[in-house]
Structure formats: C-alpha cells, structure tokens
Amino acid sequence: NNTVYKQFTNRIGSKAASEQRHKKLFLNEVKCLQALRKQFINKPKINHFPFPKILSIYEEKYLIKMSYCGATVSSTNIKPINVYDTIECIINNLKNIPMIYTQMGEQHVCINEIGNIHLIDFDESIKLTKWSRLNKIYKKPTNVTDIGVHKKLPWSMLNILEK
C-alpha cells in the first residue's frame, strides 16, 4: 500500500484530549508538511522526498491521507541507503523552513522497501518566524561519536540508523 491515514483523535495518553488540541496538532502537521513540500531543497541531492506527501486533507475529521514512508527503524531489518546525505538533506530542509523538529526517535524515522529514509510526525514541530536557536540545534557535529549525547537533536538519526 502506498498510502497511510493519520487521524488526530483521543490519541494522547489515556485521557481524552480536547477537540481544540486535536485541531491544533492536525493543523500543525498539515502546515509543516505543506511547507516542507513547497520549500523543498534537494541538497545534498538525494533520489527521494524524505518526508510524507499529503495526498488528501479531511479537515472535519482531522484526518490526513499521505504517502507511506515505510516501517519505523525499530520494526524493520531493511538496511538504509544514502544515510549521511539523506540526514543532511532532512536537516537542511528543517533549517530552511525554519522549523524545530521535537520528536526525534526510532518511531519517527522510517525506511521504505528500497532503503530510503524518511522523517515523519510533524504535529508537535515548531515552525519559527526567525532563525533564533536553529544554528545550535542543527549544527553538524565535528565528531560523529559526539552525537550520542544529543539524543533529541536531528543528527542523532545517525545513531538511530546504525543500530
């Protein structure tokens, strides 16, 4: 299947979230994915779009139909390809928006059947109006072994994908 649906309803813990919260998360996911698609820069050049593509939006149901990006890193044995360039391309695009991605972890990095890497889940990302602290967040580490101490920062995808 080449599509997946994401719906924003009673999914936050065991307590029911307010409709206002669902709407906020839904609208933020849509806004972020649309910005990534519209302002995409393929640098360094990779052969795929490393984020979900919105196919349809059902605002009254807080439902998004989007492209399937593969299985999460923790649930697949598929070996990722072009890891370093893809991560750098993802980070360049987050900086370009500018956006802070707040959910870094194995459950948010996917690998499709041919090994392409995708970053998913932008409902809690923060789209900024100015650069502020982005340079610190997206700074490329001088030593790859230093990445482990920054588990929530985007370059930690290298550690996630090397498991």
Tab-separated table of C-alpha atoms in Angstrom:
chain	number	residue	atom	x	y	z
A	1	ASN	CA	0.000	0.000	0.000
A	2	ASN	CA	1.354	3.425	-0.962
A	3	THR	CA	-0.838	5.474	1.367
A	4	VAL	CA	-1.429	5.857	5.084
A	5	TYR	CA	-4.023	7.754	7.088
A	6	LYS	CA	-3.253	9.797	10.186
A	7	GLN	CA	-6.158	10.883	12.332
A	8	PHE	CA	-6.000	13.177	15.348
A	9	THR	CA	-8.456	11.802	17.909
A	10	ASN	CA	-8.088	10.675	21.539
A	11	ARG	CA	-4.523	9.569	20.969
A	12	ILE	CA	-2.721	11.437	23.694
A	13	GLY	CA	-2.280	9.127	26.674
A	14	SER	CA	-5.251	7.515	28.356
A	15	LYS	CA	-7.157	10.751	28.934
A	16	ALA	CA	-9.258	12.157	26.154
A	17	ALA	CA	-7.678	15.218	24.602
A	18	SER	CA	-9.803	18.199	23.818
A	19	GLU	CA	-11.035	18.809	20.314
A	20	GLN	CA	-9.065	22.043	20.362
A	21	ARG	CA	-5.848	20.051	20.957
A	22	HIS	CA	-6.690	17.638	18.112
A	23	LYS	CA	-7.310	20.551	15.792
A	24	LYS	CA	-4.046	22.237	16.793
A	25	LEU	CA	-1.968	19.078	16.204
A	26	PHE	CA	-3.767	18.355	12.920
A	27	LEU	CA	-3.304	21.889	11.591
A	28	ASN	CA	0.345	21.955	12.668
A	29	GLU	CA	1.080	18.655	10.886
A	30	VAL	CA	-0.597	19.961	7.709
A	31	LYS	CA	1.208	23.327	7.892
A	32	CYS	CA	4.621	21.710	8.412
A	33	LEU	CA	4.224	19.069	5.701
A	34	GLN	CA	2.941	21.646	3.211
A	35	ALA	CA	5.894	23.940	3.958
A	36	LEU	CA	8.383	21.071	3.561
A	37	ARG	CA	6.862	20.128	0.202
A	38	LYS	CA	6.586	23.688	-1.113
A	39	GLN	CA	10.044	24.831	0.014
A	40	PHE	CA	11.943	21.564	-0.503
A	41	ILE	CA	15.619	21.934	-1.358
A	42	ASN	CA	17.352	18.802	-2.602
A	43	LYS	CA	20.744	19.489	-1.020
A	44	PRO	CA	22.720	17.336	-0.921
A	45	LYS	CA	20.968	15.682	-3.847
A	46	ILE	CA	19.034	12.532	-2.925
A	47	ASN	CA	16.669	10.479	-5.086
A	48	HIS	CA	13.502	10.800	-2.966
A	49	PHE	CA	11.407	13.228	-0.921
A	50	PRO	CA	12.337	12.320	2.695
A	51	PHE	CA	9.021	13.380	4.284
A	52	PRO	CA	5.398	12.250	3.913
A	53	LYS	CA	3.499	13.810	0.991
A	54	ILE	CA	-0.048	14.956	1.730
A	55	LEU	CA	-2.477	13.339	-0.718
A	56	SER	CA	-5.789	14.490	0.829
A	57	ILE	CA	-6.944	16.502	3.831
A	58	TYR	CA	-10.258	15.844	5.600
A	59	GLU	CA	-10.389	18.798	7.963
A	60	GLU	CA	-13.776	17.977	9.513
A	61	LYS	CA	-12.389	14.590	10.655
A	62	TYR	CA	-8.854	15.819	11.469
A	63	LEU	CA	-7.640	13.190	9.012
A	64	ILE	CA	-4.712	13.308	6.574
A	65	LYS	CA	-4.141	10.837	3.750
A	66	MET	CA	-0.440	10.776	2.940
A	67	SER	CA	2.253	8.775	1.223
A	68	TYR	CA	3.528	5.680	3.019
A	69	CYS	CA	7.141	6.181	4.132
A	70	GLY	CA	7.984	2.636	5.197
A	71	ALA	CA	8.397	0.891	8.522
A	72	THR	CA	9.915	2.520	11.564
A	73	VAL	CA	13.604	1.840	12.152
A	74	SER	CA	12.818	-0.260	15.221
A	75	SER	CA	10.402	-2.526	13.326
A	76	THR	CA	12.358	-3.333	10.162
A	77	ASN	CA	15.532	-5.114	9.124
A	78	ILE	CA	15.831	-3.177	5.857
A	79	LYS	CA	19.247	-1.573	5.573
A	80	PRO	CA	19.016	2.178	4.969
A	81	ILE	CA	20.781	3.630	1.939
A	82	ASN	CA	22.444	7.001	1.417
A	83	VAL	CA	22.212	7.645	5.172
A	84	TYR	CA	24.502	10.642	5.624
A	85	ASP	CA	23.270	12.628	2.583
A	86	THR	CA	19.619	11.928	3.440
A	87	ILE	CA	20.044	13.104	7.032
A	88	GLU	CA	21.857	16.210	5.853
A	89	CYS	CA	19.083	16.895	3.299
A	90	ILE	CA	16.410	16.483	6.005
A	91	ILE	CA	18.267	18.870	8.309
A	92	ASN	CA	18.818	21.413	5.519
A	93	ASN	CA	15.072	21.424	4.886
A	94	LEU	CA	14.153	21.810	8.559
A	95	LYS	CA	16.548	24.769	8.750
A	96	ASN	CA	15.176	26.219	5.509
A	97	ILE	CA	11.553	26.383	6.747
A	98	PRO	CA	12.726	27.242	9.641
A	99	MET	CA	11.355	24.501	11.893
A	100	ILE	CA	12.359	22.734	15.090
A	101	TYR	CA	11.593	19.023	14.939
A	102	THR	CA	10.760	17.957	18.502
A	103	GLN	CA	10.076	14.210	18.284
A	104	MET	CA	13.386	12.630	17.295
A	105	GLY	CA	13.421	8.892	17.947
A	106	GLU	CA	13.253	5.461	16.305
A	107	GLN	CA	9.459	5.642	15.987
A	108	HIS	CA	9.700	8.765	13.813
A	109	VAL	CA	12.363	7.616	11.336
A	110	CYS	CA	11.129	5.239	8.631
A	111	ILE	CA	12.834	3.139	5.969
A	112	ASN	CA	10.916	2.085	2.883
A	113	GLU	CA	11.302	-1.207	0.990
A	114	ILE	CA	14.298	0.027	-1.022
A	115	GLY	CA	16.086	1.601	1.938
A	116	ASN	CA	15.153	5.287	1.574
A	117	ILE	CA	14.974	7.168	4.875
A	118	HIS	CA	12.010	9.386	5.828
A	119	LEU	CA	11.270	11.582	8.832
A	120	ILE	CA	7.606	11.503	9.937
A	121	ASP	CA	5.281	13.072	12.530
A	122	PHE	CA	5.370	16.851	12.476
A	123	ASP	CA	2.321	17.546	14.642
A	124	GLU	CA	4.448	18.870	17.516
A	125	SER	CA	7.135	20.569	15.425
A	126	ILE	CA	7.660	24.266	15.927
A	127	LYS	CA	7.603	26.428	12.811
A	128	LEU	CA	9.554	29.591	13.541
A	129	THR	CA	9.278	33.052	12.103
A	130	LYS	CA	13.005	33.649	12.500
A	131	TRP	CA	16.203	31.623	12.926
A	132	SER	CA	16.738	32.163	16.674
A	133	ARG	CA	18.354	28.960	18.024
A	134	LEU	CA	18.298	26.843	14.860
A	135	ASN	CA	22.020	27.066	14.191
A	136	LYS	CA	22.779	25.427	17.540
A	137	ILE	CA	20.125	22.731	17.106
A	138	TYR	CA	21.149	21.766	13.557
A	139	LYS	CA	24.891	22.243	13.872
A	140	LYS	CA	26.761	19.335	12.326
A	141	PRO	CA	28.883	17.617	14.988
A	142	THR	CA	32.623	17.816	14.442
A	143	ASN	CA	32.998	14.265	15.704
A	144	VAL	CA	30.345	11.650	14.900
A	145	THR	CA	30.949	9.947	18.268
A	146	ASP	CA	29.670	13.098	19.996
A	147	ILE	CA	26.185	12.567	18.579
A	148	GLY	CA	25.047	10.233	21.359
A	149	VAL	CA	24.940	12.986	23.950
A	150	HIS	CA	22.420	14.922	21.864
A	151	LYS	CA	19.752	12.232	21.556
A	152	LYS	CA	16.893	14.572	20.625
A	153	LEU	CA	18.807	16.591	18.036
A	154	PRO	CA	18.428	15.734	14.327
A	155	TRP	CA	21.964	14.471	13.775
A	156	SER	CA	21.132	11.696	16.275
A	157	MET	CA	19.420	9.980	13.319
A	158	LEU	CA	22.887	8.643	12.517
A	159	ASN	CA	22.865	6.702	15.802
A	160	ILE	CA	19.263	5.575	15.301
A	161	LEU	CA	20.047	4.181	11.840
A	162	GLU	CA	23.282	2.453	12.846
A	163	LYS	CA	21.615	0.128	15.376
